[in-house]
């Protein structure tokens, strides 16, 4: 239910902000959108040294779901099915099998980081 973002700049300073979600969710698209809203609202044009993400007020998945008047239920189910399929492919075949297109850019380090344990080579 709560998403927190902390940014530390390379010289000094930074910010720490959090946002409460209306309904608890495990949908990565909603969590990403919330984090990017916080980031874009508070970021300064300074080099970043630290990024911390925290998620709070965690709850088990309920047996029921609060429906929204503002979202199409079919689209919600489609997003969940897609996220489940992505999770299953990554679980079976590894995290590098499905990536965002931005992960293939020259300055992206995600593929290298997926091959590390705690920032160290395996």
PDB file of C-alpha atoms in Angstrom:
ATOM      1  CA  UNK A   1       0.000   0.000   0.000  1.00  0.00           C
ATOM      2  CA  UNK A   2       2.985   2.361   0.434  1.00  0.00           C
ATOM      3  CA  UNK A   3       5.768   3.077  -2.081  1.00  0.00           C
ATOM      4  CA  UNK A   4       8.899   4.965  -0.943  1.00  0.00           C
ATOM      5  CA  UNK A   5      11.766   6.421  -2.962  1.00  0.00           C
ATOM      6  CA  UNK A   6      15.032   7.823  -1.608  1.00  0.00           C
ATOM      7  CA  UNK A   7      17.546   9.533  -3.881  1.00  0.00           C
ATOM      8  CA  UNK A   8      20.999  10.567  -2.658  1.00  0.00           C
ATOM      9  CA  UNK A   9      23.065  12.915  -4.785  1.00  0.00           C
ATOM     10  CA  UNK A  10      26.796  12.373  -5.313  1.00  0.00           C
ATOM     11  CA  UNK A  11      27.979  15.518  -3.493  1.00  0.00           C
ATOM     12  CA  UNK A  12      25.401  16.031  -0.752  1.00  0.00           C
ATOM     13  CA  UNK A  13      21.685  16.098  -0.218  1.00  0.00           C
ATOM     14  CA  UNK A  14      18.858  14.214  -1.749  1.00  0.00           C
ATOM     15  CA  UNK A  15      15.263  13.467  -0.950  1.00  0.00           C
ATOM     16  CA  UNK A  16      13.062  10.781   0.512  1.00  0.00           C
ATOM     17  CA  UNK A  17       9.356  10.669  -0.322  1.00  0.00           C
ATOM     18  CA  UNK A  18       6.572   8.144  -0.142  1.00  0.00           C
ATOM     19  CA  UNK A  19       3.119   7.711  -1.627  1.00  0.00           C
ATOM     20  CA  UNK A  20       0.168   5.699  -0.398  1.00  0.00           C
ATOM     21  CA  UNK A  21      -1.771   3.706  -2.948  1.00  0.00           C
ATOM     22  CA  UNK A  22      -5.565   3.697  -2.892  1.00  0.00           C
ATOM     23  CA  UNK A  23      -5.668  -0.096  -3.102  1.00  0.00           C
ATOM     24  CA  UNK A  24      -2.830  -2.514  -2.314  1.00  0.00           C
ATOM     25  CA  UNK A  25      -1.339  -3.930  -5.504  1.00  0.00           C
ATOM     26  CA  UNK A  26       1.426  -6.149  -6.801  1.00  0.00           C
ATOM     27  CA  UNK A  27       1.133  -4.849 -10.377  1.00  0.00           C
ATOM     28  CA  UNK A  28       4.573  -3.690 -11.446  1.00  0.00           C
ATOM     29  CA  UNK A  29       3.127  -1.117 -13.877  1.00  0.00           C
ATOM     30  CA  UNK A  30       1.274   0.701 -11.077  1.00  0.00           C
ATOM     31  CA  UNK A  31       4.256   0.555  -8.719  1.00  0.00           C
ATOM     32  CA  UNK A  32       6.598   1.801 -11.474  1.00  0.00           C
ATOM     33  CA  UNK A  33       4.234   4.635 -12.396  1.00  0.00           C
ATOM     34  CA  UNK A  34       3.985   5.722  -8.743  1.00  0.00           C
ATOM     35  CA  UNK A  35       7.771   5.667  -8.307  1.00  0.00           C
ATOM     36  CA  UNK A  36       8.296   7.665 -11.518  1.00  0.00           C
ATOM     37  CA  UNK A  37       5.735  10.261 -10.372  1.00  0.00           C
ATOM     38  CA  UNK A  38       7.654  10.758  -7.114  1.00  0.00           C
ATOM     39  CA  UNK A  39      10.987  10.823  -8.980  1.00  0.00           C
ATOM     40  CA  UNK A  40       9.909  13.369 -11.598  1.00  0.00           C
ATOM     41  CA  UNK A  41       8.269  15.624  -9.015  1.00  0.00           C
ATOM     42  CA  UNK A  42      11.304  15.927  -6.721  1.00  0.00           C
ATOM     43  CA  UNK A  43      14.439  15.234  -8.782  1.00  0.00           C
ATOM     44  CA  UNK A  44      17.089  17.906  -9.298  1.00  0.00           C
ATOM     45  CA  UNK A  45      19.587  18.002 -12.148  1.00  0.00           C
ATOM     46  CA  UNK A  46      22.449  16.583 -10.057  1.00  0.00           C
ATOM     47  CA  UNK A  47      24.454  13.348 -10.328  1.00  0.00           C
ATOM     48  CA  UNK A  48      22.762  10.533  -8.392  1.00  0.00           C
ATOM     49  CA  UNK A  49      24.772   8.226  -6.143  1.00  0.00           C
ATOM     50  CA  UNK A  50      22.119   6.225  -4.262  1.00  0.00           C
ATOM     51  CA  UNK A  51      18.631   4.979  -5.092  1.00  0.00           C
ATOM     52  CA  UNK A  52      16.568   3.174  -2.451  1.00  0.00           C
ATOM     53  CA  UNK A  53      13.122   1.709  -3.062  1.00  0.00           C
ATOM     54  CA  UNK A  54      10.900   0.543  -0.230  1.00  0.00           C
ATOM     55  CA  UNK A  55       7.454  -0.972  -0.184  1.00  0.00           C
ATOM     56  CA  UNK A  56       5.398  -0.905   2.997  1.00  0.00           C
ATOM     57  CA  UNK A  57       2.107  -2.005   4.474  1.00  0.00           C
ATOM     58  CA  UNK A  58       2.466  -5.349   2.734  1.00  0.00           C
ATOM     59  CA  UNK A  59      -0.542  -7.645   2.873  1.00  0.00           C
ATOM     60  CA  UNK A  60      -1.206 -11.155   1.590  1.00  0.00           C
ATOM     61  CA  UNK A  61      -3.212 -11.409  -1.612  1.00  0.00           C
ATOM     62  CA  UNK A  62      -6.873 -11.338  -0.614  1.00  0.00           C
ATOM     63  CA  UNK A  63      -9.464 -13.867  -1.741  1.00  0.00           C
ATOM     64  CA  UNK A  64     -11.510 -10.968  -3.049  1.00  0.00           C
ATOM     65  CA  UNK A  65     -10.778  -7.764  -4.919  1.00  0.00           C
ATOM     66  CA  UNK A  66     -12.173  -4.255  -4.699  1.00  0.00           C
ATOM     67  CA  UNK A  67     -13.376  -3.351  -8.186  1.00  0.00           C
ATOM     68  CA  UNK A  68     -12.692   0.097  -9.573  1.00  0.00           C
ATOM     69  CA  UNK A  69     -15.215   2.266 -11.359  1.00  0.00           C
ATOM     70  CA  UNK A  70     -12.365   3.917 -13.264  1.00  0.00           C
ATOM     71  CA  UNK A  71     -10.660   0.862 -14.768  1.00  0.00           C
ATOM     72  CA  UNK A  72     -11.875  -1.663 -17.288  1.00  0.00           C
ATOM     73  CA  UNK A  73     -11.858  -5.047 -15.542  1.00  0.00           C
ATOM     74  CA  UNK A  74     -10.828  -6.853 -18.740  1.00  0.00           C
ATOM     75  CA  UNK A  75      -7.737  -4.627 -19.059  1.00  0.00           C
ATOM     76  CA  UNK A  76      -6.838  -5.254 -15.412  1.00  0.00           C
ATOM     77  CA  UNK A  77      -7.089  -9.028 -15.896  1.00  0.00           C
ATOM     78  CA  UNK A  78      -5.049  -8.810 -19.110  1.00  0.00           C
ATOM     79  CA  UNK A  79      -2.266  -6.858 -17.338  1.00  0.00           C
ATOM     80  CA  UNK A  80      -2.208  -9.406 -14.516  1.00  0.00           C
ATOM     81  CA  UNK A  81      -2.071 -12.336 -16.935  1.00  0.00           C
ATOM     82  CA  UNK A  82       0.801 -10.671 -18.806  1.00  0.00           C
ATOM     83  CA  UNK A  83       2.734 -10.020 -15.582  1.00  0.00           C
ATOM     84  CA  UNK A  84       2.159 -13.625 -14.471  1.00  0.00           C
ATOM     85  CA  UNK A  85       3.438 -14.925 -17.829  1.00  0.00           C
ATOM     86  CA  UNK A  86       6.536 -12.706 -17.619  1.00  0.00           C
ATOM     87  CA  UNK A  87       7.220 -13.907 -14.066  1.00  0.00           C
ATOM     88  CA  UNK A  88       6.882 -17.553 -15.086  1.00  0.00           C
ATOM     89  CA  UNK A  89       9.213 -17.168 -18.106  1.00  0.00           C
ATOM     90  CA  UNK A  90      11.827 -15.382 -15.991  1.00  0.00           C
ATOM     91  CA  UNK A  91      11.519 -18.026 -13.275  1.00  0.00           C
ATOM     92  CA  UNK A  92      11.928 -20.934 -15.712  1.00  0.00           C
ATOM     93  CA  UNK A  93      14.472 -19.498 -18.153  1.00  0.00           C
ATOM     94  CA  UNK A  94      16.248 -16.689 -16.283  1.00  0.00           C
ATOM     95  CA  UNK A  95      15.811 -12.947 -15.858  1.00  0.00           C
ATOM     96  CA  UNK A  96      17.602 -12.074 -19.119  1.00  0.00           C
ATOM     97  CA  UNK A  97      15.027 -13.870 -21.314  1.00  0.00           C
ATOM     98  CA  UNK A  98      12.434 -11.056 -21.132  1.00  0.00           C
ATOM     99  CA  UNK A  99      13.646  -7.468 -20.751  1.00  0.00           C
ATOM    100  CA  UNK A 100      12.371  -3.990 -21.459  1.00  0.00           C
ATOM    101  CA  UNK A 101      13.574  -2.584 -24.768  1.00  0.00           C
ATOM    102  CA  UNK A 102      15.521   0.110 -22.875  1.00  0.00           C
ATOM    103  CA  UNK A 103      17.607  -2.686 -21.344  1.00  0.00           C
ATOM    104  CA  UNK A 104      19.200  -3.287 -24.752  1.00  0.00           C
ATOM    105  CA  UNK A 105      20.636   0.239 -25.004  1.00  0.00           C
ATOM    106  CA  UNK A 106      24.431   0.622 -24.908  1.00  0.00           C
ATOM    107  CA  UNK A 107      24.490   2.271 -21.457  1.00  0.00           C
ATOM    108  CA  UNK A 108      22.165  -0.278 -19.808  1.00  0.00           C
ATOM    109  CA  UNK A 109      23.717  -2.555 -17.180  1.00  0.00           C
ATOM    110  CA  UNK A 110      20.718  -4.782 -16.422  1.00  0.00           C
ATOM    111  CA  UNK A 111      21.956  -7.867 -18.282  1.00  0.00           C
ATOM    112  CA  UNK A 112      25.328  -7.659 -16.520  1.00  0.00           C
ATOM    113  CA  UNK A 113      23.634  -7.125 -13.127  1.00  0.00           C
ATOM    114  CA  UNK A 114      21.374 -10.142 -13.620  1.00  0.00           C
ATOM    115  CA  UNK A 115      24.528 -12.243 -13.905  1.00  0.00           C
ATOM    116  CA  UNK A 116      25.859 -11.053 -10.548  1.00  0.00           C
ATOM    117  CA  UNK A 117      25.149 -11.956  -6.947  1.00  0.00           C
ATOM    118  CA  UNK A 118      25.205  -8.944  -4.624  1.00  0.00           C
ATOM    119  CA  UNK A 119      27.109  -6.905  -7.202  1.00  0.00           C
ATOM    120  CA  UNK A 120      29.807  -9.560  -7.627  1.00  0.00           C
ATOM    121  CA  UNK A 121      30.443 -11.975 -10.485  1.00  0.00           C
ATOM    122  CA  UNK A 122      29.085 -15.473  -9.942  1.00  0.00           C
TER     123      UNK A 122
END
